[in-house]
Amino acid sequence: MTLVNLATVLSKAKEGKYAVGAFNATDLNTARGIVEAAEQEKSPIILQFAESHSKYISLEQAANMYLDLATRACVPICVHLDHGENFNTIIRAIKLGFTSVMVDASLKPFEENIQNTKEIVKIAQSLGISVEAELGVMNAEDGSGSLDYNTMDDTYTSVQEAKEFVQKTKIDALAIAFGTVHGLYKKEPNLNYERIKAIQNCTDMPLVMHGGSGLSNEEYQQSVANGITKINYYSTMSFEVTNGLRNYLNSNSDAFLFDVDAKTIELVKNNIAEKIQIFGSSNKA
Ligand SMILES: [Zn+2]
């Protein structure tokens, strides 16, 4: 129980046809809210640190806090490095005790992505640590709303490449591009469920949705039905919890910092618990 690797939680999710939420935290209160939601829902979860969040919390600080929370929790928790772009960061995460790492070499040429990923797989899997890799281009909203979701097909993960990539790298989970974008959506997304299904049929691999913020319940559930078993969800939670705190502070002028801490945990917990229910992983711990 408690601290588990990614392969363990995702193989059960794949078999049970649900998805496990992968939630980023940049501080202790957010991490506590996420873990409390998982315990309330009796759900496995993935608690993530993203390399790009190093300016808010260091890898070492995240490791100490998240691993402590995970080992004390009464549900299975995978502590995962999200978007590991540098070899050194990934090795540091492995040494610190993360149970899963993501190698993000998706912007590199196909063969280089395979080589970089294989190198990490060899080290990580010999230690029982899982590896997620990414294939295809995940677009990101820059806030201007200039992305056209209807003409992104060229950058989606190719079915043939996915098959070759999985065979050659022996990864545990594959992040694919099928129409989701990082950040908050500025227009209606246009998801290609057939692509998820085709990649699933060809690879038989747990598939990962990045850019899982702000989709409708129907879009989450259709994605899961077609083969998504890990959903990365962060931006919407971050935005909604901030709004909740603003409302709280506006109507509680006598609040102390510890009141704000408690309110943050409560808001994160409620937000994450709702997503866990939608992803179908409640009572799967
Ligand atoms: Zn991502």
PDB file of C-alpha atoms and ligand atoms in Angstrom:
ATOM      1  CA  MET A   1       0.000   0.000   0.000  1.00  0.00           C
ATOM      2  CA  THR A   2       0.905   3.673  -0.049  1.00  0.00           C
ATOM      3  CA  LEU A   3       4.006   4.402  -2.157  1.00  0.00           C
ATOM      4  CA  VAL A   4       3.731   2.610  -5.516  1.00  0.00           C
ATOM      5  CA  ASN A   5       5.143   2.984  -9.022  1.00  0.00           C
ATOM      6  CA  LEU A   6       3.269   4.122 -12.102  1.00  0.00           C
ATOM      7  CA  ALA A   7       3.165   0.704 -13.789  1.00  0.00           C
ATOM      8  CA  THR A   8       1.300  -0.731 -10.775  1.00  0.00           C
ATOM      9  CA  VAL A   9      -1.470   1.899 -10.670  1.00  0.00           C
ATOM     10  CA  LEU A  10      -1.879   2.117 -14.444  1.00  0.00           C
ATOM     11  CA  SER A  11      -2.018  -1.614 -15.144  1.00  0.00           C
ATOM     12  CA  LYS A  12      -4.969  -1.850 -12.728  1.00  0.00           C
ATOM     13  CA  ALA A  13      -6.581   1.228 -14.300  1.00  0.00           C
ATOM     14  CA  LYS A  14      -6.215  -0.229 -17.790  1.00  0.00           C
ATOM     15  CA  GLU A  15      -7.805  -3.476 -16.697  1.00  0.00           C
ATOM     16  CA  GLY A  16     -10.591  -1.710 -14.780  1.00  0.00           C
ATOM     17  CA  LYS A  17     -11.201   0.867 -17.564  1.00  0.00           C
ATOM     18  CA  TYR A  18     -10.764   3.984 -15.432  1.00  0.00           C
ATOM     19  CA  ALA A  19      -8.117   6.703 -15.303  1.00  0.00           C
ATOM     20  CA  VAL A  20      -5.897   7.735 -12.418  1.00  0.00           C
ATOM     21  CA  GLY A  21      -5.549  11.489 -11.870  1.00  0.00           C
ATOM     22  CA  ALA A  22      -2.040  12.944 -11.962  1.00  0.00           C
ATOM     23  CA  PHE A  23      -1.994  16.141  -9.976  1.00  0.00           C
ATOM     24  CA  ASN A  24       0.801  18.715  -9.768  1.00  0.00           C
ATOM     25  CA  ALA A  25       1.600  20.556  -6.562  1.00  0.00           C
ATOM     26  CA  THR A  26       3.987  23.429  -5.944  1.00  0.00           C
ATOM     27  CA  ASP A  27       3.615  23.618  -2.154  1.00  0.00           C
ATOM     28  CA  LEU A  28       2.700  21.542   0.890  1.00  0.00           C
ATOM     29  CA  ASN A  29      -0.909  22.764   1.189  1.00  0.00           C
ATOM     30  CA  THR A  30      -1.745  21.806  -2.389  1.00  0.00           C
ATOM     31  CA  ALA A  31      -0.096  18.399  -1.932  1.00  0.00           C
ATOM     32  CA  ARG A  32      -2.037  17.840   1.315  1.00  0.00           C
ATOM     33  CA  GLY A  33      -5.328  18.764  -0.378  1.00  0.00           C
ATOM     34  CA  ILE A  34      -4.611  16.293  -3.192  1.00  0.00           C
ATOM     35  CA  VAL A  35      -3.762  13.454  -0.794  1.00  0.00           C
ATOM     36  CA  GLU A  36      -6.810  14.174   1.404  1.00  0.00           C
ATOM     37  CA  ALA A  37      -9.040  14.011  -1.688  1.00  0.00           C
ATOM     38  CA  ALA A  38      -7.532  10.636  -2.631  1.00  0.00           C
ATOM     39  CA  GLU A  39      -8.102   9.286   0.885  1.00  0.00           C
ATOM     40  CA  GLN A  40     -11.676  10.558   0.988  1.00  0.00           C
ATOM     41  CA  GLU A  41     -12.395   8.956  -2.405  1.00  0.00           C
ATOM     42  CA  LYS A  42     -10.416   5.772  -1.591  1.00  0.00           C
ATOM     43  CA  SER A  43      -8.626   6.302  -4.883  1.00  0.00           C
ATOM     44  CA  PRO A  44      -5.072   5.733  -6.133  1.00  0.00           C
ATOM     45  CA  ILE A  45      -3.424   8.951  -7.372  1.00  0.00           C
ATOM     46  CA  ILE A  46      -0.250  10.248  -8.938  1.00  0.00           C
ATOM     47  CA  LEU A  47       1.319  13.184  -7.094  1.00  0.00           C
ATOM     48  CA  GLN A  48       3.547  15.087  -9.508  1.00  0.00           C
ATOM     49  CA  PHE A  49       6.384  17.550  -9.497  1.00  0.00           C
ATOM     50  CA  ALA A  50       6.987  19.263 -12.856  1.00  0.00           C
ATOM     51  CA  GLU A  51      10.560  20.221 -13.701  1.00  0.00           C
ATOM     52  CA  SER A  52       9.227  23.553 -15.033  1.00  0.00           C
ATOM     53  CA  HIS A  53       7.923  24.351 -11.513  1.00  0.00           C
ATOM     54  CA  SER A  54      11.470  24.346 -10.043  1.00  0.00           C
ATOM     55  CA  LYS A  55      11.259  28.098  -9.539  1.00  0.00           C
ATOM     56  CA  TYR A  56       8.364  27.630  -7.083  1.00  0.00           C
ATOM     57  CA  ILE A  57       9.650  24.549  -5.236  1.00  0.00           C
ATOM     58  CA  SER A  58      12.879  22.602  -5.634  1.00  0.00           C
ATOM     59  CA  LEU A  59      12.980  18.954  -6.644  1.00  0.00           C
ATOM     60  CA  GLU A  60      14.501  18.099  -3.238  1.00  0.00           C
ATOM     61  CA  GLN A  61      11.799  19.980  -1.286  1.00  0.00           C
ATOM     62  CA  ALA A  62       9.064  18.322  -3.362  1.00  0.00           C
ATOM     63  CA  ALA A  63      10.631  14.881  -2.867  1.00  0.00           C
ATOM     64  CA  ASN A  64      10.779  15.266   0.934  1.00  0.00           C
ATOM     65  CA  MET A  65       7.194  16.470   1.261  1.00  0.00           C
ATOM     66  CA  TYR A  66       5.481  14.303  -1.360  1.00  0.00           C
ATOM     67  CA  LEU A  67       7.254  11.080  -0.402  1.00  0.00           C
ATOM     68  CA  ASP A  68       6.412  11.667   3.260  1.00  0.00           C
ATOM     69  CA  LEU A  69       2.734  12.254   2.425  1.00  0.00           C
ATOM     70  CA  ALA A  70       2.642   9.210   0.132  1.00  0.00           C
ATOM     71  CA  THR A  71       4.195   6.785   2.605  1.00  0.00           C
ATOM     72  CA  ARG A  72       1.750   7.841   5.354  1.00  0.00           C
ATOM     73  CA  ALA A  73      -1.351   7.776   3.139  1.00  0.00           C
ATOM     74  CA  CYS A  74      -3.900   4.967   3.309  1.00  0.00           C
ATOM     75  CA  VAL A  75      -4.265   4.830  -0.495  1.00  0.00           C
ATOM     76  CA  PRO A  76      -1.692   3.918  -3.197  1.00  0.00           C
ATOM     77  CA  ILE A  77       0.236   7.007  -4.324  1.00  0.00           C
ATOM     78  CA  CYS A  78       2.822   7.244  -7.095  1.00  0.00           C
ATOM     79  CA  VAL A  79       5.289  10.140  -6.754  1.00  0.00           C
ATOM     80  CA  HIS A  80       6.127  11.140 -10.314  1.00  0.00           C
ATOM     81  CA  LEU A  81       8.463  13.576 -12.091  1.00  0.00           C
ATOM     82  CA  ASP A  82       6.389  15.413 -14.717  1.00  0.00           C
ATOM     83  CA  HIS A  83       8.093  16.605 -17.941  1.00  0.00           C
ATOM     84  CA  GLY A  84      11.671  15.664 -17.067  1.00  0.00           C
ATOM     85  CA  GLU A  85      13.591  17.423 -19.793  1.00  0.00           C
ATOM     86  CA  ASN A  86      17.157  17.184 -18.473  1.00  0.00           C
ATOM     87  CA  PHE A  87      18.976  13.909 -17.889  1.00  0.00           C
ATOM     88  CA  ASN A  88      20.414  15.237 -14.597  1.00  0.00           C
ATOM     89  CA  THR A  89      16.985  16.171 -13.207  1.00  0.00           C
ATOM     90  CA  ILE A  90      15.628  12.710 -13.995  1.00  0.00           C
ATOM     91  CA  ILE A  91      18.593  10.979 -12.316  1.00  0.00           C
ATOM     92  CA  ARG A  92      18.267  13.255  -9.261  1.00  0.00           C
ATOM     93  CA  ALA A  93      14.558  12.363  -9.006  1.00  0.00           C
ATOM     94  CA  ILE A  94      15.392   8.656  -9.189  1.00  0.00           C
ATOM     95  CA  LYS A  95      18.021   9.034  -6.454  1.00  0.00           C
ATOM     96  CA  LEU A  96      15.572  10.974  -4.257  1.00  0.00           C
ATOM     97  CA  GLY A  97      13.037   8.144  -4.336  1.00  0.00           C
ATOM     98  CA  PHE A  98      10.479   9.169  -6.969  1.00  0.00           C
ATOM     99  CA  THR A  99       8.666   5.996  -8.063  1.00  0.00           C
ATOM    100  CA  SER A 100       8.129   7.198 -11.621  1.00  0.00           C
ATOM    101  CA  VAL A 101       9.690   9.657 -14.062  1.00  0.00           C
ATOM    102  CA  MET A 102       8.629  11.196 -17.342  1.00  0.00           C
ATOM    103  CA  VAL A 103      11.244  11.634 -20.043  1.00  0.00           C
ATOM    104  CA  ASP A 104      10.128  14.516 -22.231  1.00  0.00           C
ATOM    105  CA  ALA A 105      12.151  14.395 -25.436  1.00  0.00           C
ATOM    106  CA  SER A 106       9.066  14.893 -27.615  1.00  0.00           C
ATOM    107  CA  LEU A 107      10.493  17.978 -29.321  1.00  0.00           C
ATOM    108  CA  LYS A 108      13.597  16.033 -30.396  1.00  0.00           C
ATOM    109  CA  PRO A 109      13.679  14.012 -33.647  1.00  0.00           C
ATOM    110  CA  PHE A 110      11.983  10.570 -33.421  1.00  0.00           C
ATOM    111  CA  GLU A 111      15.208   8.514 -33.212  1.00  0.00           C
ATOM    112  CA  GLU A 112      16.702  10.828 -30.576  1.00  0.00           C
ATOM    113  CA  ASN A 113      13.490  10.614 -28.528  1.00  0.00           C
ATOM    114  CA  ILE A 114      13.836   6.800 -28.646  1.00  0.00           C
ATOM    115  CA  GLN A 115      17.504   6.898 -27.630  1.00  0.00           C
ATOM    116  CA  ASN A 116      17.005   9.365 -24.739  1.00  0.00           C
ATOM    117  CA  THR A 117      14.031   7.405 -23.459  1.00  0.00           C
ATOM    118  CA  LYS A 118      15.816   4.033 -23.690  1.00  0.00           C
ATOM    119  CA  GLU A 119      18.722   5.362 -21.671  1.00  0.00           C
ATOM    120  CA  ILE A 120      16.393   6.318 -18.777  1.00  0.00           C
ATOM    121  CA  VAL A 121      14.314   3.120 -19.060  1.00  0.00           C
ATOM    122  CA  LYS A 122      17.451   1.011 -18.555  1.00  0.00           C
ATOM    123  CA  ILE A 123      18.397   2.812 -15.338  1.00  0.00           C
ATOM    124  CA  ALA A 124      14.900   3.406 -13.904  1.00  0.00           C
ATOM    125  CA  GLN A 125      13.343   0.015 -14.512  1.00  0.00           C
ATOM    126  CA  SER A 126      16.334  -1.792 -12.966  1.00  0.00           C
ATOM    127  CA  LEU A 127      15.379   0.051  -9.750  1.00  0.00           C
ATOM    128  CA  GLY A 128      11.627  -0.658 -10.020  1.00  0.00           C
ATOM    129  CA  ILE A 129      10.896   2.902 -11.137  1.00  0.00           C
ATOM    130  CA  SER A 130       8.436   3.443 -13.981  1.00  0.00           C
ATOM    131  CA  VAL A 131       8.970   5.587 -17.085  1.00  0.00           C
ATOM    132  CA  GLU A 132       6.490   7.690 -19.039  1.00  0.00           C
ATOM    133  CA  ALA A 133       7.538   9.158 -22.390  1.00  0.00           C
ATOM    134  CA  GLU A 134       5.835  11.456 -24.874  1.00  0.00           C
ATOM    135  CA  LEU A 135       5.354  11.202 -28.609  1.00  0.00           C
ATOM    136  CA  GLY A 136       3.746  13.902 -30.780  1.00  0.00           C
ATOM    137  CA  VAL A 137       3.520  17.611 -30.087  1.00  0.00           C
ATOM    138  CA  MET A 138       1.458  18.936 -27.186  1.00  0.00           C
ATOM    139  CA  ASN A 139       0.481  22.497 -27.985  1.00  0.00           C
ATOM    140  CA  ALA A 140       0.270  25.057 -25.200  1.00  0.00           C
ATOM    141  CA  GLU A 141      -2.091  27.995 -24.807  1.00  0.00           C
ATOM    142  CA  ASP A 142      -0.082  31.184 -24.391  1.00  0.00           C
ATOM    143  CA  GLY A 143      -3.192  33.078 -23.284  1.00  0.00           C
ATOM    144  CA  SER A 144      -3.694  34.881 -26.596  1.00  0.00           C
ATOM    145  CA  GLY A 145      -6.123  32.255 -27.906  1.00  0.00           C
ATOM    146  CA  SER A 146      -4.301  32.113 -31.255  1.00  0.00           C
ATOM    147  CA  LEU A 147      -4.120  28.285 -31.388  1.00  0.00           C
ATOM    148  CA  ASP A 148      -6.510  26.716 -33.903  1.00  0.00           C
ATOM    149  CA  TYR A 149      -7.635  23.416 -32.380  1.00  0.00           C
ATOM    150  CA  ASN A 150      -9.156  22.270 -35.681  1.00  0.00           C
ATOM    151  CA  THR A 151      -5.900  22.241 -37.649  1.00  0.00           C
ATOM    152  CA  MET A 152      -3.578  20.566 -35.140  1.00  0.00           C
ATOM    153  CA  ASP A 153      -3.943  17.035 -36.613  1.00  0.00           C
ATOM    154  CA  ASP A 154      -0.469  17.102 -38.190  1.00  0.00           C
ATOM    155  CA  THR A 155       1.100  17.210 -34.745  1.00  0.00           C
ATOM    156  CA  TYR A 156      -0.952  14.350 -33.276  1.00  0.00           C
ATOM    157  CA  THR A 157       0.849  11.146 -32.313  1.00  0.00           C
ATOM    158  CA  SER A 158       1.226   8.824 -35.288  1.00  0.00           C
ATOM    159  CA  VAL A 159      -0.105   5.289 -34.745  1.00  0.00           C
ATOM    160  CA  GLN A 160       2.813   3.631 -36.557  1.00  0.00           C
ATOM    161  CA  GLU A 161       5.413   5.695 -34.713  1.00  0.00           C
ATOM    162  CA  ALA A 162       3.724   4.922 -31.389  1.00  0.00           C
ATOM    163  CA  LYS A 163       3.943   1.189 -32.118  1.00  0.00           C
ATOM    164  CA  GLU A 164       7.640   1.383 -33.014  1.00  0.00           C
ATOM    165  CA  PHE A 165       8.405   3.706 -30.081  1.00  0.00           C
ATOM    166  CA  VAL A 166       6.791   1.437 -27.484  1.00  0.00           C
ATOM    167  CA  GLN A 167       8.476  -1.699 -28.888  1.00  0.00           C
ATOM    168  CA  LYS A 168      11.921  -0.113 -28.912  1.00  0.00           C
ATOM    169  CA  THR A 169      11.817   1.770 -25.592  1.00  0.00           C
ATOM    170  CA  LYS A 170       9.831  -0.652 -23.362  1.00  0.00           C
ATOM    171  CA  ILE A 171       8.288   2.267 -21.455  1.00  0.00           C
ATOM    172  CA  ASP A 172       5.466   1.871 -18.913  1.00  0.00           C
ATOM    173  CA  ALA A 173       3.158   4.652 -20.175  1.00  0.00           C
ATOM    174  CA  LEU A 174       2.909   6.793 -23.300  1.00  0.00           C
ATOM    175  CA  ALA A 175       1.727  10.420 -23.405  1.00  0.00           C
ATOM    176  CA  ILE A 176      -0.016  11.085 -26.703  1.00  0.00           C
ATOM    177  CA  ALA A 177      -1.210  14.163 -28.582  1.00  0.00           C
ATOM    178  CA  PHE A 178      -4.829  13.904 -29.820  1.00  0.00           C
ATOM    179  CA  GLY A 179      -6.177  17.444 -29.452  1.00  0.00           C
ATOM    180  CA  THR A 180      -5.652  18.485 -25.840  1.00  0.00           C
ATOM    181  CA  VAL A 181      -3.476  21.523 -25.054  1.00  0.00           C
ATOM    182  CA  HIS A 182      -1.501  22.587 -21.984  1.00  0.00           C
ATOM    183  CA  GLY A 183      -3.029  25.444 -19.994  1.00  0.00           C
ATOM    184  CA  LEU A 184      -6.573  26.841 -20.029  1.00  0.00           C
ATOM    185  CA  TYR A 185      -8.598  26.353 -23.230  1.00  0.00           C
ATOM    186  CA  LYS A 186      -9.552  29.544 -25.048  1.00  0.00           C
ATOM    187  CA  LYS A 187     -11.892  27.796 -27.515  1.00  0.00           C
ATOM    188  CA  GLU A 188     -13.774  24.502 -27.735  1.00  0.00           C
ATOM    189  CA  PRO A 189     -11.288  21.608 -27.911  1.00  0.00           C
ATOM    190  CA  ASN A 190     -11.680  19.062 -30.716  1.00  0.00           C
ATOM    191  CA  LEU A 191     -10.501  15.668 -29.461  1.00  0.00           C
ATOM    192  CA  ASN A 192      -9.702  12.753 -31.760  1.00  0.00           C
ATOM    193  CA  TYR A 193     -10.952   9.693 -29.848  1.00  0.00           C
ATOM    194  CA  GLU A 194     -10.313   7.384 -32.820  1.00  0.00           C
ATOM    195  CA  ARG A 195      -6.622   8.232 -32.554  1.00  0.00           C
ATOM    196  CA  ILE A 196      -6.543   7.188 -28.884  1.00  0.00           C
ATOM    197  CA  LYS A 197      -8.269   3.921 -29.750  1.00  0.00           C
ATOM    198  CA  ALA A 198      -5.986   3.191 -32.721  1.00  0.00           C
ATOM    199  CA  ILE A 199      -2.846   3.800 -30.624  1.00  0.00           C
ATOM    200  CA  GLN A 200      -4.282   1.693 -27.802  1.00  0.00           C
ATOM    201  CA  ASN A 201      -5.029  -1.206 -30.173  1.00  0.00           C
ATOM    202  CA  CYS A 202      -1.556  -1.025 -31.696  1.00  0.00           C
ATOM    203  CA  THR A 203       0.516  -0.627 -28.517  1.00  0.00           C
ATOM    204  CA  ASP A 204      -1.581  -2.165 -25.701  1.00  0.00           C
ATOM    205  CA  MET A 205       0.020   0.496 -23.479  1.00  0.00           C
ATOM    206  CA  PRO A 206      -1.412   2.685 -20.677  1.00  0.00           C
ATOM    207  CA  LEU A 207      -1.952   6.041 -22.443  1.00  0.00           C
ATOM    208  CA  VAL A 208      -1.597   9.471 -20.861  1.00  0.00           C
ATOM    209  CA  MET A 209      -3.585  12.652 -21.467  1.00  0.00           C
ATOM    210  CA  HIS A 210      -1.654  15.871 -20.915  1.00  0.00           C
ATOM    211  CA  GLY A 211      -3.545  19.151 -20.994  1.00  0.00           C
ATOM    212  CA  GLY A 212      -6.396  17.582 -19.022  1.00  0.00           C
ATOM    213  CA  SER A 213      -7.672  20.893 -17.647  1.00  0.00           C
ATOM    214  CA  GLY A 214     -11.041  22.347 -18.519  1.00  0.00           C
ATOM    215  CA  LEU A 215     -12.547  19.474 -20.490  1.00  0.00           C
ATOM    216  CA  SER A 216     -16.204  18.504 -20.076  1.00  0.00           C
ATOM    217  CA  ASN A 217     -17.132  15.384 -18.096  1.00  0.00           C
ATOM    218  CA  GLU A 218     -18.150  13.783 -21.396  1.00  0.00           C
ATOM    219  CA  GLU A 219     -14.732  14.528 -22.938  1.00  0.00           C
ATOM    220  CA  TYR A 220     -12.913  12.967 -19.971  1.00  0.00           C
ATOM    221  CA  GLN A 221     -15.147   9.903 -20.020  1.00  0.00           C
ATOM    222  CA  GLN A 222     -14.891   9.389 -23.797  1.00  0.00           C
ATOM    223  CA  SER A 223     -11.099   9.659 -23.574  1.00  0.00           C
ATOM    224  CA  VAL A 224     -11.017   7.060 -20.790  1.00  0.00           C
ATOM    225  CA  ALA A 225     -13.401   4.760 -22.686  1.00  0.00           C
ATOM    226  CA  ASN A 226     -10.998   4.841 -25.645  1.00  0.00           C
ATOM    227  CA  GLY A 227      -7.835   4.041 -23.689  1.00  0.00           C
ATOM    228  CA  ILE A 228      -6.597   6.961 -21.564  1.00  0.00           C
ATOM    229  CA  THR A 229      -5.508   5.685 -18.108  1.00  0.00           C
ATOM    230  CA  LYS A 230      -3.624   8.706 -16.695  1.00  0.00           C
ATOM    231  CA  ILE A 231      -4.984  12.251 -16.792  1.00  0.00           C
ATOM    232  CA  ASN A 232      -2.710  15.181 -16.001  1.00  0.00           C
ATOM    233  CA  TYR A 233      -4.851  17.885 -14.416  1.00  0.00           C
ATOM    234  CA  TYR A 234      -3.498  21.108 -12.959  1.00  0.00           C
ATOM    235  CA  SER A 235      -4.278  24.497 -14.571  1.00  0.00           C
ATOM    236  CA  THR A 236      -8.027  24.549 -13.865  1.00  0.00           C
ATOM    237  CA  MET A 237      -7.498  23.505 -10.252  1.00  0.00           C
ATOM    238  CA  SER A 238      -4.865  26.179  -9.765  1.00  0.00           C
ATOM    239  CA  PHE A 239      -7.119  28.858 -11.246  1.00  0.00           C
ATOM    240  CA  GLU A 240     -10.296  27.826  -9.417  1.00  0.00           C
ATOM    241  CA  VAL A 241      -8.590  27.471  -6.038  1.00  0.00           C
ATOM    242  CA  THR A 242      -7.080  30.951  -6.462  1.00  0.00           C
ATOM    243  CA  ASN A 243     -10.545  32.358  -7.191  1.00  0.00           C
ATOM    244  CA  GLY A 244     -11.923  30.540  -4.153  1.00  0.00           C
ATOM    245  CA  LEU A 245      -9.218  32.029  -1.951  1.00  0.00           C
ATOM    246  CA  ARG A 246      -9.928  35.509  -3.317  1.00  0.00           C
ATOM    247  CA  ASN A 247     -13.609  35.161  -2.391  1.00  0.00           C
ATOM    248  CA  TYR A 248     -12.684  33.826   1.041  1.00  0.00           C
ATOM    249  CA  LEU A 249     -10.272  36.693   1.748  1.00  0.00           C
ATOM    250  CA  ASN A 250     -12.742  39.306   0.497  1.00  0.00           C
ATOM    251  CA  SER A 251     -15.336  38.142   3.025  1.00  0.00           C
ATOM    252  CA  ASN A 252     -12.960  37.290   5.909  1.00  0.00           C
ATOM    253  CA  SER A 253     -10.906  40.378   6.688  1.00  0.00           C
ATOM    254  CA  ASP A 254      -9.812  38.906  10.045  1.00  0.00           C
ATOM    255  CA  ALA A 255      -8.211  35.769   8.519  1.00  0.00           C
ATOM    256  CA  PHE A 256      -4.765  34.681   9.696  1.00  0.00           C
ATOM    257  CA  LEU A 257      -2.240  32.883   7.528  1.00  0.00           C
ATOM    258  CA  PHE A 258      -3.128  29.503   9.053  1.00  0.00           C
ATOM    259  CA  ASP A 259      -6.770  30.114   8.141  1.00  0.00           C
ATOM    260  CA  VAL A 260      -5.644  30.625   4.543  1.00  0.00           C
ATOM    261  CA  ASP A 261      -3.604  27.404   4.731  1.00  0.00           C
ATOM    262  CA  ALA A 262      -6.652  25.454   5.923  1.00  0.00           C
ATOM    263  CA  LYS A 263      -8.879  27.058   3.270  1.00  0.00           C
ATOM    264  CA  THR A 264      -6.364  26.204   0.532  1.00  0.00           C
ATOM    265  CA  ILE A 265      -6.301  22.539   1.569  1.00  0.00           C
ATOM    266  CA  GLU A 266     -10.126  22.424   1.638  1.00  0.00           C
ATOM    267  CA  LEU A 267     -10.510  24.071  -1.794  1.00  0.00           C
ATOM    268  CA  VAL A 268      -7.875  21.806  -3.395  1.00  0.00           C
ATOM    269  CA  LYS A 269      -9.429  18.726  -1.786  1.00  0.00           C
ATOM    270  CA  ASN A 270     -12.932  19.492  -3.107  1.00  0.00           C
ATOM    271  CA  ASN A 271     -11.665  20.338  -6.592  1.00  0.00           C
ATOM    272  CA  ILE A 272      -9.550  17.175  -6.880  1.00  0.00           C
ATOM    273  CA  ALA A 273     -12.201  14.872  -5.329  1.00  0.00           C
ATOM    274  CA  GLU A 274     -14.671  15.920  -8.029  1.00  0.00           C
ATOM    275  CA  LYS A 275     -12.158  15.038 -10.764  1.00  0.00           C
ATOM    276  CA  ILE A 276     -11.325  11.677  -9.162  1.00  0.00           C
ATOM    277  CA  GLN A 277     -15.050  10.812  -9.325  1.00  0.00           C
ATOM    278  CA  ILE A 278     -15.241  11.803 -13.013  1.00  0.00           C
ATOM    279  CA  PHE A 279     -12.101   9.832 -13.895  1.00  0.00           C
ATOM    280  CA  GLY A 280     -13.725   6.741 -12.333  1.00  0.00           C
ATOM    281  CA  SER A 281     -11.026   5.867  -9.796  1.00  0.00           C
ATOM    282  CA  SER A 282     -13.085   6.309  -6.596  1.00  0.00           C
ATOM    283  CA  ASN A 283     -13.087   3.138  -4.448  1.00  0.00           C
ATOM    284  CA  LYS A 284     -10.270   1.572  -6.549  1.00  0.00           C
ATOM    285  CA  ALA A 285      -7.586   1.898  -3.864  1.00  0.00           C
TER     286      ALA A 285
HETATM  287 ZN    ZN B   1       2.165  17.942 -19.804  1.00  0.00          ZN
END
